[in-house]
Amino acid sequence: MKSYQSRETIEKAYDLAKAAYAAFGVSTDKVIKAALDIPVSIQCWQGDDVTGFEGAAGLSGGGILATGNYPGRARSGDELRSDAEFAFSLIPGKKRFSLHMLYAEPETPVSRDALEPEHFRKWMNWSKKKKIPLDFNPSFFSHPLADSGYTLASADPKIRSFWIRHAVASRKIAAAFGANQGSPSVNNVWIADGSKDLPADRSSPRQRLKDALDEILAVELDSKTITDTVESKLFGIGSESYVVGSYDFYLAYAASKQIKLCLDTGHFHPTENIADKISSTLLFVPGLLIHFSRGIRWDSDHVAIYSDELRDVCREIARQKCFNRIDIALDYFDASINRIAAWAIGTRSLRKGILEALLEPAKLLTDAEKAGKNHERLALMEEFKTLPFSAVWDKLCLNAEVPAGADWLEKVEEYEKTVLVKRR
Ligand code: RNT
Ligand code: ZN
């Protein structure tokens, strides 16, 4: 694909855009800096279809599904790290990398309830060297002890205590990441526990989940090294009728424990937009983790795009000036397209959403509102939508030394030819 723009044309277009935004009191130079400074946590599992390094053939159970068989899936830690590094070179702004327990690299197999920070040594060394902080997730799926569909909420004390030990091990590993990188590692608990058909007893599993979480969180760790979050869900494959860890459950739980709540954009009714939840939840929980995903008809985990919902959520965070209370992450896994492009598309789109949100002259909107001029509020919202945003985006890419426009596609093609197809 031929590039349609040069450094010079980007600079020219930017000068005009800068003046357009300045007319509304916005300094694009400052906003570009701020937008690049907000960390986005990229999910490692897009690189290998949530397979992990335990020798599994692929993702199993958990009510989630990676479909497609595009060539080039990363099969080891080294492949996953080098793919990620390449993807990072296409993505502007501060990045973090989110791992799952499945991605441990012990020399000989270690049970998931006995894993330790040592088993993530390669990841920690890489993180330090590349200055990419790590986030973490315990893995309650793709495991024989998850086959019943119940883990932390299991009625079998042996199964439940295995997963409690697993969750505690995960928190300790996250805390070790945090100490290694000098910023808290976000440790997100998501379990798939639930029922395909109508349960007769909706209460006991929730009581057991609450007790299990209490036990897991009772292990005290330094909050400078770990941020605990819990992720709710509406339904999954095989848990259509009932999910133990529902939104109500975790909202109340996070508020009662004063821990952060994770909102995944795919975990609500298909047309429900999570933007409106931010101002309410932030009154009661210390902060949020947002998983940007894209459900199509169901929680299908398609690649995040620059969608109305993504833009609404970013705008809402910017208007409330609460980026400091929200950990921003991506959560999708598409095995049907080039996985590195998938990383780049989702992360670039999210960074666009952040930039656009910060560029909004929000004060003019609240001023109009306070003055009772609601026509002006609406008119300005509409005008701001068509300000010359793309020129500022290209300049952001230029400043971050990553390809602007669609120029990154060429590099992906090259990497596919020289690295990915050889993995067949
Ligand atoms: C599943 C949850 C969860 C997972 C990852 C792999 O529906 O969204 O966050 O996608 O942990
Ligand atoms: Zn999620």
XYZ file of C-alpha atoms and ligand atoms in Angstrom:
436
model
C 0.000 0.000 0.000
C 1.378 3.363 -1.011
C 1.614 5.976 1.720
C -0.489 9.021 0.883
C 1.260 11.307 3.268
C 4.751 12.451 4.168
C 6.133 14.046 7.301
C 5.675 17.359 5.569
C 2.015 16.903 4.675
C 1.266 15.633 8.185
C 2.897 18.735 9.676
C 0.985 21.013 7.324
C -2.373 19.439 8.087
C -1.514 19.529 11.775
C -0.874 23.269 11.753
C -4.366 23.871 10.397
C -5.907 21.442 12.900
C -4.017 23.070 15.738
C -5.550 26.432 14.864
C -9.037 24.925 14.633
C -8.799 23.445 18.130
C -7.108 26.551 19.517
C -10.209 28.533 18.513
C -12.066 26.482 21.126
C -9.314 26.919 23.712
C -7.655 23.517 23.272
C -3.891 23.128 22.999
C -3.343 20.144 20.706
C 0.358 19.956 21.611
C -0.512 19.478 25.266
C -3.276 17.010 24.526
C -1.021 14.845 22.361
C 1.439 14.582 25.246
C -1.324 13.738 27.719
C -2.887 11.164 25.398
C 0.442 9.390 24.911
C 0.981 9.301 28.656
C -2.089 7.243 29.553
C -1.138 3.584 29.882
C -3.082 0.962 27.973
C -2.714 -2.663 29.021
C -2.467 -4.974 26.024
C -3.695 -8.542 26.459
C -1.015 -11.192 25.809
C -3.704 -13.744 24.932
C -4.494 -12.174 21.543
C -1.067 -13.465 20.472
C -1.865 -17.167 20.905
C -5.670 -17.529 21.021
C -5.695 -17.902 24.849
C -3.775 -21.184 24.602
C -0.982 -20.639 27.112
C 2.114 -22.712 27.732
C 0.713 -25.673 29.660
C 0.741 -27.874 26.572
C -2.964 -27.506 25.878
C -4.212 -27.715 22.299
C -6.099 -24.466 22.823
C -8.557 -22.639 25.010
C -11.162 -24.900 26.618
C -14.129 -24.177 28.826
C -14.643 -20.883 30.551
C -17.615 -20.071 28.355
C -15.384 -18.166 25.924
C -14.247 -19.121 22.457
C -11.368 -18.219 20.119
C -12.367 -19.015 16.547
C -10.286 -19.059 13.376
C -6.959 -20.564 12.364
C -4.931 -17.825 10.766
C -1.303 -18.965 10.538
C 1.347 -17.743 12.928
C 0.059 -18.235 16.468
C 2.831 -17.712 19.044
C 3.734 -21.094 20.550
C 6.203 -20.128 23.259
C 7.163 -17.298 25.555
C 9.939 -16.219 23.237
C 7.624 -16.094 20.227
C 4.928 -14.270 22.165
C 7.406 -11.707 23.491
C 8.935 -11.032 20.092
C 5.502 -10.734 18.461
C 4.466 -8.316 21.188
C 7.619 -6.244 20.730
C 6.921 -5.988 17.044
C 3.307 -4.981 17.721
C 4.529 -2.345 20.195
C 6.551 -0.735 17.399
C 3.252 -0.015 15.600
C 1.373 1.305 18.606
C 1.827 4.837 19.985
C 1.800 5.692 23.683
C 2.442 4.088 27.057
C 1.882 0.368 27.123
C 1.476 -2.318 29.722
C 1.156 -6.038 29.023
C -1.393 -8.263 30.651
C -0.573 -11.922 31.350
C -2.594 -14.880 32.528
C -1.446 -17.642 34.859
C -1.466 -19.877 31.746
C 1.681 -18.121 30.553
C 4.022 -19.342 33.304
C 7.292 -20.811 32.117
C 8.402 -23.366 34.728
C 11.167 -25.776 33.723
C 9.001 -28.764 34.627
C 5.199 -28.596 34.963
C 3.940 -26.986 38.172
C 0.366 -27.241 39.421
C -1.558 -23.979 39.056
C -1.970 -23.688 42.811
C 1.792 -23.877 43.349
C 3.060 -21.370 40.804
C 5.419 -18.677 42.065
C 6.944 -15.438 40.811
C 10.060 -17.411 39.860
C 8.042 -19.136 37.130
C 7.515 -15.743 35.521
C 11.176 -14.748 35.714
C 11.534 -14.441 31.931
C 8.509 -12.169 31.791
C 9.805 -10.012 34.633
C 13.226 -9.656 33.048
C 11.627 -8.734 29.737
C 9.309 -6.273 31.442
C 12.223 -4.526 33.102
C 14.341 -4.453 30.001
C 11.566 -3.176 27.741
C 10.046 -0.918 30.426
C 6.656 -2.534 29.902
C 4.860 -3.029 33.246
C 2.883 -6.264 33.623
C -0.683 -6.876 34.728
C -2.034 -10.269 35.690
C -4.962 -12.676 35.741
C -5.501 -15.979 37.534
C -6.758 -18.601 35.020
C -9.913 -20.448 36.052
C -10.469 -22.280 32.729
C -8.716 -24.778 30.419
C -8.198 -27.086 33.405
C -9.704 -30.420 34.527
C -10.744 -28.917 37.860
C -12.822 -26.328 35.982
C -14.669 -28.944 33.900
C -17.704 -29.018 36.184
C -18.331 -25.370 35.363
C -17.623 -24.307 38.947
C -14.344 -23.153 40.511
C -14.389 -20.662 43.402
C -18.132 -21.262 43.772
C -17.871 -25.052 43.602
C -19.801 -27.060 46.173
C -16.858 -29.479 46.313
C -14.494 -28.210 49.011
C -11.488 -29.822 47.328
C -12.126 -28.041 44.045
C -12.900 -24.762 45.776
C -9.778 -24.818 47.908
C -7.599 -25.620 44.865
C -8.867 -22.496 43.139
C -8.530 -20.398 46.280
C -4.863 -21.422 46.470
C -4.551 -20.605 42.758
C -6.007 -17.125 43.282
C -3.700 -16.441 46.234
C -0.706 -17.621 44.182
C -1.777 -15.244 41.432
C -1.981 -12.284 43.802
C 1.529 -13.016 45.070
C 2.881 -13.197 41.536
C 1.188 -9.900 40.656
C 2.711 -8.319 43.761
C 6.137 -9.553 42.638
C 5.522 -7.943 39.235
C 4.576 -4.744 41.028
C 7.747 -4.727 43.085
C 9.823 -5.468 39.987
C 8.297 -2.667 37.903
C 7.715 -0.070 40.600
C 3.985 0.303 39.892
C 1.070 -1.874 41.040
C 0.210 -4.820 38.840
C -3.533 -5.089 38.230
C -4.620 -8.595 39.261
C -8.056 -9.285 37.791
C -10.244 -12.124 39.008
C -12.731 -13.434 36.483
C -14.386 -16.830 36.838
C -16.845 -18.468 34.459
C -18.863 -20.256 37.149
C -22.481 -20.608 36.183
C -25.219 -22.789 34.867
C -26.504 -23.631 31.392
C -30.033 -24.137 32.582
C -32.204 -22.718 35.315
C -30.622 -23.250 38.694
C -32.903 -24.067 41.603
C -30.525 -22.530 44.102
C -29.072 -19.204 42.980
C -27.895 -18.277 46.407
C -25.468 -20.928 47.683
C -22.901 -20.558 44.863
C -22.849 -16.795 45.429
C -22.389 -17.270 49.160
C -19.476 -19.622 48.420
C -17.938 -17.171 45.925
C -18.158 -14.388 48.488
C -16.504 -16.544 51.151
C -13.779 -17.659 48.734
C -12.999 -14.072 47.693
C -12.890 -13.016 51.335
C -10.300 -15.717 51.981
C -8.258 -14.753 48.920
C -8.228 -11.048 49.787
C -7.447 -11.722 53.446
C -3.837 -12.356 52.403
C -2.327 -8.925 52.931
C -0.138 -7.522 50.183
C 1.356 -4.075 49.652
C -1.045 -1.890 47.661
C 1.994 -0.265 46.050
C 2.566 -3.574 44.273
C -0.909 -4.902 43.494
C -4.333 -3.572 42.525
C -7.110 -6.127 43.043
C -10.015 -6.104 40.607
C -13.056 -8.342 40.061
C -14.794 -8.814 36.694
C -18.499 -9.462 36.298
C -20.324 -11.123 33.432
C -23.857 -11.552 32.175
C -23.601 -14.967 30.497
C -21.159 -17.296 28.791
C -21.323 -20.355 26.553
C -22.750 -23.000 28.866
C -23.705 -20.458 31.521
C -26.596 -18.842 29.676
C -29.079 -19.014 32.538
C -26.974 -18.059 35.478
C -23.550 -16.561 36.177
C -22.465 -16.596 39.800
C -20.270 -13.508 39.467
C -22.902 -11.213 38.007
C -22.709 -7.423 37.806
C -24.821 -6.932 40.933
C -22.657 -9.398 42.811
C -19.355 -7.748 41.985
C -20.554 -4.175 42.181
C -21.715 -4.771 45.725
C -18.661 -6.869 46.545
C -16.141 -4.338 45.232
C -17.906 -1.530 47.085
C -17.994 -3.480 50.334
C -14.295 -4.372 50.090
C -13.227 -1.079 48.528
C -11.461 -2.770 45.637
C -11.657 -1.875 41.948
C -14.410 -3.187 39.710
C -13.739 -4.476 36.191
C -16.257 -3.573 33.499
C -15.826 -5.505 30.253
C -17.714 -3.902 27.371
C -18.826 -7.368 26.206
C -20.289 -8.422 29.537
C -23.603 -6.610 29.477
C -26.725 -6.796 27.362
C -25.644 -6.512 23.714
C -26.875 -2.942 23.319
C -25.893 -1.760 26.795
C -23.189 0.928 26.780
C -20.988 1.013 29.867
C -20.185 4.742 29.599
C -23.084 5.649 31.849
C -21.857 3.312 34.608
C -18.664 5.242 35.268
C -20.063 8.217 37.167
C -22.212 5.980 39.375
C -19.718 3.284 40.211
C -16.919 5.751 40.951
C -18.966 7.137 43.829
C -18.745 3.775 45.564
C -15.596 1.939 44.453
C -12.019 3.243 44.485
C -11.643 2.811 40.746
C -12.355 0.730 37.680
C -10.580 -1.563 35.276
C -12.108 -1.350 31.814
C -11.772 -4.230 29.370
C -12.339 -2.871 25.885
C -13.736 -5.647 23.739
C -16.371 -5.855 20.996
C -19.233 -8.248 21.225
C -21.169 -8.996 18.077
C -24.562 -10.497 18.965
C -22.934 -12.146 21.945
C -19.774 -11.683 24.026
C -17.738 -12.681 20.992
C -14.521 -10.839 21.853
C -13.978 -9.325 18.403
C -11.126 -6.842 18.004
C -11.923 -3.497 19.641
C -12.565 -0.721 17.130
C -13.077 3.036 17.218
C -16.768 2.491 17.863
C -19.387 4.772 19.338
C -19.182 2.876 22.613
C -15.410 3.060 22.828
C -15.565 6.789 22.085
C -18.375 7.340 24.599
C -16.451 5.587 27.334
C -13.252 7.530 26.654
C -15.166 10.822 26.477
C -16.897 10.080 29.741
C -13.572 9.415 31.493
C -12.110 12.607 30.035
C -15.114 14.738 30.982
C -14.930 13.470 34.523
C -11.141 13.860 34.515
C -10.816 10.433 36.107
C -8.158 8.740 33.989
C -6.163 8.465 37.228
C -8.797 6.169 38.760
C -9.276 3.942 35.762
C -7.002 1.201 34.485
C -7.499 0.860 30.767
C -7.074 -2.517 29.132
C -7.993 -4.485 26.046
C -9.631 -7.886 26.090
C -10.354 -9.669 22.831
C -8.969 -12.633 20.945
C -9.487 -13.200 17.254
C -7.727 -16.183 15.694
C -9.122 -15.554 12.213
C -6.890 -12.617 11.258
C -3.225 -11.703 11.592
C -2.838 -11.550 15.374
C -0.333 -8.715 15.337
C -2.654 -6.629 13.197
C -5.385 -7.486 15.717
C -3.249 -6.051 18.528
C -2.419 -2.966 16.470
C -5.984 -2.298 15.311
C -7.496 -2.518 18.792
C -4.798 -0.591 20.578
C -4.485 2.147 17.976
C -8.272 2.535 18.010
C -8.314 2.830 21.763
C -5.521 5.416 21.688
C -7.556 7.330 19.110
C -10.515 7.265 21.467
C -8.362 8.621 24.278
C -6.945 11.377 22.087
C -10.328 12.406 20.757
C -11.789 12.483 24.247
C -9.002 14.689 25.583
C -9.330 17.043 22.620
C -12.958 17.795 23.384
C -13.452 21.361 24.659
C -15.534 19.922 27.495
C -15.580 23.128 29.519
C -17.604 24.880 26.802
C -20.197 22.139 27.112
C -20.529 22.372 30.873
C -20.589 26.181 30.643
C -23.484 26.012 28.180
C -25.251 23.545 30.446
C -24.813 25.689 33.538
C -26.140 28.693 31.634
C -29.237 26.727 30.684
C -28.318 26.932 26.979
C -28.993 23.351 26.078
C -29.258 24.140 22.367
C -25.694 25.405 22.531
C -24.582 22.302 24.423
C -26.006 20.019 21.737
C -24.801 22.189 18.852
C -21.239 22.218 20.194
C -21.255 18.470 20.777
C -22.133 18.055 17.114
C -19.535 20.586 15.937
C -16.762 18.962 17.965
C -17.398 15.627 16.304
C -16.090 16.924 12.986
C -13.091 18.953 14.102
C -9.966 17.887 12.137
C -9.148 15.050 14.476
C -7.293 12.808 12.034
C -4.597 15.435 11.487
C -3.918 15.465 15.241
C -3.863 11.661 15.306
C -1.269 11.521 12.534
C 0.856 14.043 14.385
C 0.580 11.965 17.558
C 1.894 8.964 15.613
C 4.706 11.074 14.221
C 5.671 12.286 17.707
C 5.584 8.721 19.041
C 7.711 7.512 16.131
C 5.210 4.929 14.944
C 3.682 4.738 11.458
C 0.866 7.217 10.763
C -2.237 6.378 8.759
C -2.284 2.878 7.298
C 1.489 2.760 6.841
C 1.875 0.116 9.564
C 0.166 -2.537 7.396
C 3.197 -2.893 5.192
C 5.311 -3.775 8.203
C 2.802 -6.383 9.335
C 2.912 -7.973 5.909
C 6.668 -8.127 6.029
C 6.651 -9.722 9.515
C 4.074 -12.238 8.382
C 6.248 -13.256 5.443
C 9.503 -13.444 7.313
C 8.366 -14.774 10.688
C 4.769 -15.911 11.044
C 4.260 -18.208 8.039
C 7.362 -20.152 9.010
C 5.555 -21.350 12.125
C 3.302 -23.711 10.243
C -14.059 -13.460 29.757
C -13.441 -12.263 30.413
C -11.983 -12.372 30.736
C -11.189 -13.092 29.674
C -9.691 -13.024 29.821
C -9.002 -14.045 28.986
O -15.325 -13.238 29.299
O -13.688 -11.136 29.657
O -11.475 -11.129 31.040
O -11.517 -12.636 28.389
O -9.353 -13.095 31.136
Zn -12.723 -9.290 30.150
